[in-house]
PDB file of C-alpha atoms in Angstrom:
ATOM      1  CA  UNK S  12       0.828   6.716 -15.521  1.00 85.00           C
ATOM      2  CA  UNK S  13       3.899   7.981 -13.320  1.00 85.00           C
ATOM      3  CA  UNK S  14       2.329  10.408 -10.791  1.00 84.00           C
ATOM      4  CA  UNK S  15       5.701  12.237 -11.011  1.00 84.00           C
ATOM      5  CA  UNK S  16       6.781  12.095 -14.869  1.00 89.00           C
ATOM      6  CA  UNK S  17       3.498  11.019 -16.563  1.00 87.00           C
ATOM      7  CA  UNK S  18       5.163   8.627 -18.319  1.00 91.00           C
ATOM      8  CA  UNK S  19       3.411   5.084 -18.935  1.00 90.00           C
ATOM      9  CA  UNK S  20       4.157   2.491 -15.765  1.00 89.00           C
ATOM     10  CA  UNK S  21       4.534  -0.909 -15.978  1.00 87.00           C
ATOM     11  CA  UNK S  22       5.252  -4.098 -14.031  1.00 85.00           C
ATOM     12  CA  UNK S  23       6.240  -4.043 -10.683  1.00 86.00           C
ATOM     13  CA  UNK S  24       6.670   0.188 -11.095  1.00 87.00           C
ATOM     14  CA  UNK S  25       3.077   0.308 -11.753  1.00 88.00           C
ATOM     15  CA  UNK S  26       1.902  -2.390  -8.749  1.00 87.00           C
ATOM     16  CA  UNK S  27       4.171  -0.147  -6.227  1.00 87.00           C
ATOM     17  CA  UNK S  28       2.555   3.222  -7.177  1.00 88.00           C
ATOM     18  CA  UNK S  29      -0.668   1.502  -6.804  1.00 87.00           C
ATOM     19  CA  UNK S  30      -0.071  -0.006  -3.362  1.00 88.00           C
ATOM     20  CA  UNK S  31       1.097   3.412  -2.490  1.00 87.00           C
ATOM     21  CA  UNK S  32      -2.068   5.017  -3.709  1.00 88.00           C
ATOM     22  CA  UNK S  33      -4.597   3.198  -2.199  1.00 88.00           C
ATOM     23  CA  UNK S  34      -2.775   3.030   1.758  1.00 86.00           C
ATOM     24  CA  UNK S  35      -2.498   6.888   1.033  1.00 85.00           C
ATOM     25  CA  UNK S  36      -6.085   7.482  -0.017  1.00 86.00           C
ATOM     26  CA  UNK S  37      -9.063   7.411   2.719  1.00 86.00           C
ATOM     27  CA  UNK S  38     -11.559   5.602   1.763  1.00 86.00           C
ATOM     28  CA  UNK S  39     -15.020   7.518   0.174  1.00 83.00           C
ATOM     29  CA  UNK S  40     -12.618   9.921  -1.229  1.00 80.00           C
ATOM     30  CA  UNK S  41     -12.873   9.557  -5.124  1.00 78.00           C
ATOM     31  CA  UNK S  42     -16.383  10.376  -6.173  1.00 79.00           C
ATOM     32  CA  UNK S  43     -16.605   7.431  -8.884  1.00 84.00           C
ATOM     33  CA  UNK S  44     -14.723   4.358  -6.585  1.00 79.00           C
ATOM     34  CA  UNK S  45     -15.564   5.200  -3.125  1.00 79.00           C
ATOM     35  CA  UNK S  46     -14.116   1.732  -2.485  1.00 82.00           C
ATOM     36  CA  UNK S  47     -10.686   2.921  -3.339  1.00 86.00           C
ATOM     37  CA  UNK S  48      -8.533   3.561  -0.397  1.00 87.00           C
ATOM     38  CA  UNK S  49      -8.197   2.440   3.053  1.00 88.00           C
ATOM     39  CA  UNK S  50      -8.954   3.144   6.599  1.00 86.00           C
ATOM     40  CA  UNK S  51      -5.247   3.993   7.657  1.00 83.00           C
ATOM     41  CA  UNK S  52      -5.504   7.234   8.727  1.00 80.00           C
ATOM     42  CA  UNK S  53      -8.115   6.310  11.412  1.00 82.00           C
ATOM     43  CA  UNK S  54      -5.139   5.126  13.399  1.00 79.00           C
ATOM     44  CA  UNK S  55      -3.658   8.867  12.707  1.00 74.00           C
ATOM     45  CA  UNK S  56      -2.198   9.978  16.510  1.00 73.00           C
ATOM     46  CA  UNK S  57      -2.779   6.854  18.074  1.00 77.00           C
ATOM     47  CA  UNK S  58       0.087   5.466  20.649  1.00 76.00           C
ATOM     48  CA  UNK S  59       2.353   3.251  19.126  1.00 74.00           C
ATOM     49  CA  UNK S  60       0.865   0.115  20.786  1.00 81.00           C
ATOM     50  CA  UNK S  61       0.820  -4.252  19.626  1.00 84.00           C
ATOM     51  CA  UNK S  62      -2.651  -3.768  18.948  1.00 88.00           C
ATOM     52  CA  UNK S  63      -2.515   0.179  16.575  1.00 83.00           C
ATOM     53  CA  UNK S  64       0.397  -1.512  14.635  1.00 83.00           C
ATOM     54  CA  UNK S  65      -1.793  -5.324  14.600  1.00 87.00           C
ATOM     55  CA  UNK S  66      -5.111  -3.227  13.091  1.00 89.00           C
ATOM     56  CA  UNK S  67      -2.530  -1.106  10.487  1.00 86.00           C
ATOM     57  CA  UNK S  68      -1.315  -4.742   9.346  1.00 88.00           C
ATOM     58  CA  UNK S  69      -4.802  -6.186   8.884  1.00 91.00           C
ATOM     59  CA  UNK S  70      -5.894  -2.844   7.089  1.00 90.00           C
ATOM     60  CA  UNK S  71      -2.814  -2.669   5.005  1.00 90.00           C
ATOM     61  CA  UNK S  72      -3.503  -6.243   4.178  1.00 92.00           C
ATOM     62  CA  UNK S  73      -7.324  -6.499   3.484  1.00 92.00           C
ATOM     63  CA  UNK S  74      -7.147  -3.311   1.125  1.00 92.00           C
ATOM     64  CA  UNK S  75      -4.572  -4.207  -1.087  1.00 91.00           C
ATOM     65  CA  UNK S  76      -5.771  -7.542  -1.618  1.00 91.00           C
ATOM     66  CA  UNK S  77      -9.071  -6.493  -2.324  1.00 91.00           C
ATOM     67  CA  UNK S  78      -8.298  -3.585  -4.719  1.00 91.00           C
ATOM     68  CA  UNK S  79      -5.027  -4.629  -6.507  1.00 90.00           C
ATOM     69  CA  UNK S  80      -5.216  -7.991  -8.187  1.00 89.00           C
ATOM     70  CA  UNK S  81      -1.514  -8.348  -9.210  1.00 90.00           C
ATOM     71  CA  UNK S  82      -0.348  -7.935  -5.408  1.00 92.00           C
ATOM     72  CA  UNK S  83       0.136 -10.216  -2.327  1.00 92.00           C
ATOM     73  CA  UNK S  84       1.120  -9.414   0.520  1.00 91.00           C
ATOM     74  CA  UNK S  85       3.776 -12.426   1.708  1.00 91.00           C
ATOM     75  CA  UNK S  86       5.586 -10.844   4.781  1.00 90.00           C
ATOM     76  CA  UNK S  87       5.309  -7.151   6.639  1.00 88.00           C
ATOM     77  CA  UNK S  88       7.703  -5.912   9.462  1.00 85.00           C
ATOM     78  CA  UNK S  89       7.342  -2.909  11.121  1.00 81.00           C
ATOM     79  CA  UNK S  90      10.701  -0.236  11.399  1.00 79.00           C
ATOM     80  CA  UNK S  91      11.350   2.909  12.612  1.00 74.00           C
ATOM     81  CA  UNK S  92      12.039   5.455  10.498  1.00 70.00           C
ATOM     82  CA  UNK S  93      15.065   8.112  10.683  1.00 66.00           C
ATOM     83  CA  UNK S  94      13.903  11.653  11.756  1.00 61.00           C
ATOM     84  CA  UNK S  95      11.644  11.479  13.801  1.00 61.00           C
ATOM     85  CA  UNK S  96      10.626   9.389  17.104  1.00 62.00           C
ATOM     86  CA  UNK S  97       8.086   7.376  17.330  1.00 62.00           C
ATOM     87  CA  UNK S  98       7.362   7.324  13.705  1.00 69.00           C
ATOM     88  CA  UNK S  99       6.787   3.804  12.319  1.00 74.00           C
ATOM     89  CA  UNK S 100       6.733   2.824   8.794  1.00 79.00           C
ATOM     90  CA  UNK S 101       6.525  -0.419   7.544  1.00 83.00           C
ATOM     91  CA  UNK S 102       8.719  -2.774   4.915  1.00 86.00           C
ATOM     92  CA  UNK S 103       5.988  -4.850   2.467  1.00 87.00           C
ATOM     93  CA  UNK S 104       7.574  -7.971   1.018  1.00 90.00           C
ATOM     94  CA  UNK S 105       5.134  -8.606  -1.829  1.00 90.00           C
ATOM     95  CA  UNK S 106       5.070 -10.976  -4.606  1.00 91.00           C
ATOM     96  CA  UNK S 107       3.879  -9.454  -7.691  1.00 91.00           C
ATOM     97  CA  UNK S 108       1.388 -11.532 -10.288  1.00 91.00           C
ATOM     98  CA  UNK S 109       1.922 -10.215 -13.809  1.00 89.00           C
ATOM     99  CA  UNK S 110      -1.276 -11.521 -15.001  1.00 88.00           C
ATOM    100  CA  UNK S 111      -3.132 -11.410 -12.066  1.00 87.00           C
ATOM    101  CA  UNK S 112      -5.096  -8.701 -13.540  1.00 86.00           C
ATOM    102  CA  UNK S 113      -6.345 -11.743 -15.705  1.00 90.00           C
ATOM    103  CA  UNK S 114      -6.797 -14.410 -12.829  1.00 87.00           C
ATOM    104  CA  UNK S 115      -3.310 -15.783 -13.972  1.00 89.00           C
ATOM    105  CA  UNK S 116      -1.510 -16.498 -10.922  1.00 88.00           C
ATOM    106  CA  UNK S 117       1.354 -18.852 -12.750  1.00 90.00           C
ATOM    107  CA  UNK S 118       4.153 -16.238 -13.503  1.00 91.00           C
ATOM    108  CA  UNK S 119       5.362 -14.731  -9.778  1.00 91.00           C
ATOM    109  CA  UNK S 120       8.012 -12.351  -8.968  1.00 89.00           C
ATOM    110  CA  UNK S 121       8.788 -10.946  -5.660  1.00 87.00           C
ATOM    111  CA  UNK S 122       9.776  -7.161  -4.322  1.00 85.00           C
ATOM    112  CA  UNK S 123      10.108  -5.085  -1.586  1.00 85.00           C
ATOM    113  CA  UNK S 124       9.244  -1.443  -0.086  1.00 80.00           C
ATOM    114  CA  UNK S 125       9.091   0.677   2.486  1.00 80.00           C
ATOM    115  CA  UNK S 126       5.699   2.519   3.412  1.00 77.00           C
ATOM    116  CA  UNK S 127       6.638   5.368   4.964  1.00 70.00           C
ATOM    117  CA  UNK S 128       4.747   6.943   7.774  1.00 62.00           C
ATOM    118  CA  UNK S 129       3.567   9.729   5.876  1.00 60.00           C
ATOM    119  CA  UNK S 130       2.048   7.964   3.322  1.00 58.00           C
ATOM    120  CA  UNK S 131      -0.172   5.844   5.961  1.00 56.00           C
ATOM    121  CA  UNK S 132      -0.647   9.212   7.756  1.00 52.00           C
ATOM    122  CA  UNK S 133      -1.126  12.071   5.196  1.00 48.00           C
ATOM    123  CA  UNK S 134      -5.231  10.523   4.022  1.00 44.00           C
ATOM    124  CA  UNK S 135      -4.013  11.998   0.203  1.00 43.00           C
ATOM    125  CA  UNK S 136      -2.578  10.324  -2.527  1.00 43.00           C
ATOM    126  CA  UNK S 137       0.202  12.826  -3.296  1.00 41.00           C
ATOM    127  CA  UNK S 138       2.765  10.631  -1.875  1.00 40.00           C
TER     128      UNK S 138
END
């Protein structure tokens, strides 16, 4: 369901809210799937090094691929976001399975976002 609206999501709607979700939610968080979530907002306050932007790919990458079937992560690039220094978000270039909920990886279509900085930061889904 649409966080916002409530109305039904699906497609590539649906695989972005959940991307969002899960980079936004610390991990241990939800009582009944304490694997949900990742460990982005360990790297909360940290300079703005190679390595704290190397170990936010890798964390993006591993928990999105191990808790959202339908989505691969093909290309990420870091950018700077508007309003305020230093802050970093970064653009996901994704290809989106249809089926992949069903271990069908034949049908393949391919989108992109931007993650911003608050969602990596904030540890709560209520992006």
């Amino acid at each position: 369901m649409d966080r916002a609206t409530g109305r039904l999501l699906r497609g590539r709607a649906h695989a972005e809210q959940s991307v969002r979700d899960i980079l936004a939610t610390r991990k241990f968080q939800r009582v009944m799937n304490l694997d949900h979530g990742s460990e982005l907002a360990a790297l909360r306050g940290e300079n703005m090094t190679a390595a704290n932007v190397l170990k936010a790919y890798a964390e993006i990458v591993q928990a999105v691929h191990a808790q959202e079937p339908g989505v691969r992560i093909a290309r990420m690039e870091p950018t700077y976001l508007a309003g305020r220094q230093g802050a970093i978000g970064f653009d996901l270039h994704q290809v989106f399975y249809p089926y992949g909920h069903l271990g069908d990886y034949s049908v393949a279509e391919g989108f992109t976002f931007t993650l911003p900085a608050s969602v990596i930061t904030r540890g709560s889904a209520a992006a």
